[in-house]
CSV table of C-alpha atoms in Angstrom, one decimal:
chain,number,residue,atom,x,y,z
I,8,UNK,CA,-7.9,33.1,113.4
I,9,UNK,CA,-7.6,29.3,114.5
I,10,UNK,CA,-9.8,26.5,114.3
I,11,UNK,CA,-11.5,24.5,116.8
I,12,UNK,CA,-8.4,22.3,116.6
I,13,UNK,CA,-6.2,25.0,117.8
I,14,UNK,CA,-4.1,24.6,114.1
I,15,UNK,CA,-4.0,28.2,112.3
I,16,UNK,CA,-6.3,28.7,109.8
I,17,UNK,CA,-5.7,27.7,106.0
I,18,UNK,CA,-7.7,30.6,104.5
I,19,UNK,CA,-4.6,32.7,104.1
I,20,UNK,CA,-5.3,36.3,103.0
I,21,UNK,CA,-4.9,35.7,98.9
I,22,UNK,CA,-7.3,32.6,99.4
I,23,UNK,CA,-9.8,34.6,101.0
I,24,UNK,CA,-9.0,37.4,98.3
I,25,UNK,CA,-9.9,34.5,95.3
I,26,UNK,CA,-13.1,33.5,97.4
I,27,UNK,CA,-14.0,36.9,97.5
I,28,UNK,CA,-13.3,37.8,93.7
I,29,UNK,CA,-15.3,34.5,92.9
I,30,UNK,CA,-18.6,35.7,95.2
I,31,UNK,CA,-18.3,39.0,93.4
I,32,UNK,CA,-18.1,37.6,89.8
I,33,UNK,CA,-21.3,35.1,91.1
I,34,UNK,CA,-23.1,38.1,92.5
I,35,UNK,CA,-22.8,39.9,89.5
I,36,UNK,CA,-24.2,37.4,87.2
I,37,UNK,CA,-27.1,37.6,89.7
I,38,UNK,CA,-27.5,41.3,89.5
I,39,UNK,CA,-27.3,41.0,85.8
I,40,UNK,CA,-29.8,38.4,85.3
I,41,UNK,CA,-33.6,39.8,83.8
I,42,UNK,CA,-36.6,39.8,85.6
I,43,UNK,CA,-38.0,36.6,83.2
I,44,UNK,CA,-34.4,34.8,84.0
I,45,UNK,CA,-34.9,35.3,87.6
I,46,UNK,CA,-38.5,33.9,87.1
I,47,UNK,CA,-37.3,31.0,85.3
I,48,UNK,CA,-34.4,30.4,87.7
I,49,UNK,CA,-37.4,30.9,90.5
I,50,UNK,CA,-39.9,27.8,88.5
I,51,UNK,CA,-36.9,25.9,87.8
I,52,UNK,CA,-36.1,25.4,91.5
I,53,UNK,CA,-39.8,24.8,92.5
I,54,UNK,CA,-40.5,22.5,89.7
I,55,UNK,CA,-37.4,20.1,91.1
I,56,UNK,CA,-38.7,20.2,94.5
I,57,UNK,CA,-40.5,17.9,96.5
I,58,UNK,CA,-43.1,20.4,97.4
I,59,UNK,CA,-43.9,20.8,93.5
I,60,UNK,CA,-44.5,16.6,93.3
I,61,UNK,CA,-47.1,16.8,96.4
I,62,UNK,CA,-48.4,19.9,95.2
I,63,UNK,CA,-48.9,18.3,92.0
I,64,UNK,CA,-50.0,14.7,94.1
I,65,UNK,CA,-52.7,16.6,96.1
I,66,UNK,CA,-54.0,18.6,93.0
I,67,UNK,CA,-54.6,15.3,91.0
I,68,UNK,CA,-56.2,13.5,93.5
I,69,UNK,CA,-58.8,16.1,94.2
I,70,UNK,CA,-59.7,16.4,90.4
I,71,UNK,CA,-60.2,13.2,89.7
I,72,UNK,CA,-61.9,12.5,92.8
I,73,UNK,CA,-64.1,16.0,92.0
I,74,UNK,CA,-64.7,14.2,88.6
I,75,UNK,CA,-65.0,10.8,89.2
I,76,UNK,CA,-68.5,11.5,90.8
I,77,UNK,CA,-68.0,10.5,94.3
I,78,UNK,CA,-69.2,11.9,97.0
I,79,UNK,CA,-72.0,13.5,95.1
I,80,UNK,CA,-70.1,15.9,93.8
I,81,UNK,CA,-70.7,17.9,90.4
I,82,UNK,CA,-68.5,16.8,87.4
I,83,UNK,CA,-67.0,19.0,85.2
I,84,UNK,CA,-64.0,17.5,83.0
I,85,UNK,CA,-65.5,13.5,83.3
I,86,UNK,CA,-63.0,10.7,82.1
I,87,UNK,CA,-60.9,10.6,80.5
I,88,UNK,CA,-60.3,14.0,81.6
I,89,UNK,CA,-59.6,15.8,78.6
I,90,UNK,CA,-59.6,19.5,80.6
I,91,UNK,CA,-57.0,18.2,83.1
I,92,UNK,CA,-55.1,16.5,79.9
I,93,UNK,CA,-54.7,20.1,78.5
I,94,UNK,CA,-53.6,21.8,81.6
I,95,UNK,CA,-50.6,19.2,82.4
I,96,UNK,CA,-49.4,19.6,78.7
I,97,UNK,CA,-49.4,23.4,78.6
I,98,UNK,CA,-47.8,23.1,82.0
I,99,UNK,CA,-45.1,21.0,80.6
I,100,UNK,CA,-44.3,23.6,77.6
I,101,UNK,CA,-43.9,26.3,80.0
I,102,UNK,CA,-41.7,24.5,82.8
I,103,UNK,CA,-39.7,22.8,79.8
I,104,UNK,CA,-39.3,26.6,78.4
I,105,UNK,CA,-38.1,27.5,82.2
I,106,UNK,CA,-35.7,24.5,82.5
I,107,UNK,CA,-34.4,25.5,79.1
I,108,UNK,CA,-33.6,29.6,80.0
I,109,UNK,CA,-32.1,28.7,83.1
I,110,UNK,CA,-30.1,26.1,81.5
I,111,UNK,CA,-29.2,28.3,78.6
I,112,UNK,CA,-28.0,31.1,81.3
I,113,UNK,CA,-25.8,28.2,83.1
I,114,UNK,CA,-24.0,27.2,80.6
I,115,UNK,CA,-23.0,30.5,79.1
I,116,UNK,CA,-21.6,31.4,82.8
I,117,UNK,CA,-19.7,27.6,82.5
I,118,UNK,CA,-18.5,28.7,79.7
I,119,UNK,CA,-17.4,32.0,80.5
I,120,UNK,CA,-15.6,30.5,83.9
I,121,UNK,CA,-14.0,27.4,81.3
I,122,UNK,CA,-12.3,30.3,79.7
I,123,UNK,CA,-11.4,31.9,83.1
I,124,UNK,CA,-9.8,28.9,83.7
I,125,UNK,CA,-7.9,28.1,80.5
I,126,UNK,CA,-6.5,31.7,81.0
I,127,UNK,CA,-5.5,31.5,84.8
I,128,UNK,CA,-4.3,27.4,83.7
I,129,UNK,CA,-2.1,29.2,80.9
I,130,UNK,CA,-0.5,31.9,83.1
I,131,UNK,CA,0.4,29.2,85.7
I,132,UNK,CA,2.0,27.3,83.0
I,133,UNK,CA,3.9,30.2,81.5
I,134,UNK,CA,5.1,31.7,85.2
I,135,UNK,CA,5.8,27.4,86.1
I,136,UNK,CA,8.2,27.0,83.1
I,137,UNK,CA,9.4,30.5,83.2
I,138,UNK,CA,10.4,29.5,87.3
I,139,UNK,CA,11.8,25.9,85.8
I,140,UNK,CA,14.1,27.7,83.5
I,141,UNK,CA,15.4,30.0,86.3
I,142,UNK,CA,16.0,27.1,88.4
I,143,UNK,CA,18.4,25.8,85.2
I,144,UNK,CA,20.2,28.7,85.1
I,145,UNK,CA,20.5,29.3,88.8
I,146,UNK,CA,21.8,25.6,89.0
I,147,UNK,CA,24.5,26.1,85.8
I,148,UNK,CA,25.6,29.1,87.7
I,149,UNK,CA,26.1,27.6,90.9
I,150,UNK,CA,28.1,25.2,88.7
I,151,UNK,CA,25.8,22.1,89.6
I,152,UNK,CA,25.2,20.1,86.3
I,153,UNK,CA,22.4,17.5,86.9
I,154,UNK,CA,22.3,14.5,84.7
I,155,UNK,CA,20.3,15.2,81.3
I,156,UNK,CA,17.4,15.5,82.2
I,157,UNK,CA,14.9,14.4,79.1
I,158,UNK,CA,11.8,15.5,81.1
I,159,UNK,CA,13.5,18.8,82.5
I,160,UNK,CA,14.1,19.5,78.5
I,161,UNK,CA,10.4,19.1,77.8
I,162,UNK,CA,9.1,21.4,80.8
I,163,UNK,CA,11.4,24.1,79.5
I,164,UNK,CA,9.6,24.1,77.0
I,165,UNK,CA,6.0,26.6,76.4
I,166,UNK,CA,3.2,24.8,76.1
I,167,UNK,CA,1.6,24.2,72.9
I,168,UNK,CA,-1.8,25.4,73.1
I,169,UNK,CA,-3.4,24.8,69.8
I,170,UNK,CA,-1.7,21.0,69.2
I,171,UNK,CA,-2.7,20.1,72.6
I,172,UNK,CA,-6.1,20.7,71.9
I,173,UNK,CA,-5.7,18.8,68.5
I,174,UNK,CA,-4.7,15.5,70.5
I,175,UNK,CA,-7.4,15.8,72.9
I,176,UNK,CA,-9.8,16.0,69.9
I,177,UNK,CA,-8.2,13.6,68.1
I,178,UNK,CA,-8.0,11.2,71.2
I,179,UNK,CA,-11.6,11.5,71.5
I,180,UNK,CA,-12.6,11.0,68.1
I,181,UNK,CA,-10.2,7.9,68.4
I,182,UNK,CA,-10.5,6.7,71.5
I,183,UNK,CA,-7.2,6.6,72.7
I,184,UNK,CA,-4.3,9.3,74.2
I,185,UNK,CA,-1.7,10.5,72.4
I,186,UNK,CA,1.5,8.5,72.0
I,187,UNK,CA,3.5,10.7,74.9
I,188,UNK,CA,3.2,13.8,76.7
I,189,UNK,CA,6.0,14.7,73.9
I,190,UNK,CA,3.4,14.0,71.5
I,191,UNK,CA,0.7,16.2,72.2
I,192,UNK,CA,3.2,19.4,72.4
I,193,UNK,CA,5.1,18.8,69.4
């Protein structure tokens, strides 16, 4: 497959196999969703659309025309329109409850995919200092002794999960970093 460029094309087989896994892992949080979270998903989008605001533009309008007495027409909620009043505020507890669900549902799927993510991010890690420690050894074999390396020490090293995530809630009650990278894993 090529682009219109004539250069090959970058989605390489195990790309396309991670975009795949990821619309399978989206489509099942779809399939898995209720009917009322579908619903809420459903009044959540129209409520944030522009064809919710004329809706609601058009609708106004008309009542308050309807009950201003104009035109000869019949009133039936006069000013200060008490009626309407009531009907925009149990409209608002029901699309606030809506925005809420579908909010609720978001961020237990953000949540779920923030630990996807800390797993993948510490595999990575494990198989980078695992390949870093290989390269050592293939390079003290070959008989090639760099210069000590400070850094290449450190990255040798496994990551330390837990303190890391210490200084980073330390850093933000404080408002600054840690001291150095050497810091935060030790």
């Amino acid at each position: 497959m090529t682009s219109p460029e004539g250069a090959s094309d970058p989605i390489t087989p195990h790309v396309a196999k991670n975009i795949e896994d990821v619309a399978r892992l989206e489509n099942r949080d779809h399939v898995e969703m209720g009917v009322s979270d579908h619903f809420a998903d459903l009044m959540t989008r129209f409520s944030g659309s522009m064809k919710y605001v004329w809706l609601h533009v058009a609708w106004f309008t008309v009542w308050i025309v309807a009950n201003l007495g104009l035109f000869g027409l019949a009133r039936f909620d006069a000013f200060p329109f008490g009626f309407l009043t009531m009907i925009v505020s149990l409209e608002a507890i029901f699309l606030s409850t809506f925005v809420l669900i579908s909010q609720n549902r978001q961020a237990m799927q953000a949540d779920r995919r923030a630990k996807v993510d800390l797993q993948v991010n510490l595999i990575s890690e494990q198989e980078i200092t695992k390949l870093i420690s290989m390269m050592a050894e293939l390079h003290e074999h070959l008989g090639l002794h760099p210069a000590q390396d400070q850094e290449l020490d450190h990255m040798q090293q496994p990551t330390a999960v837990e303190k890391l995530a210490d200084a980073a809630d330390e850093a933000a009650l404080s408002g600054s970093g840690p001291k150095s990278a050497a810091d935060a894993e030790n």
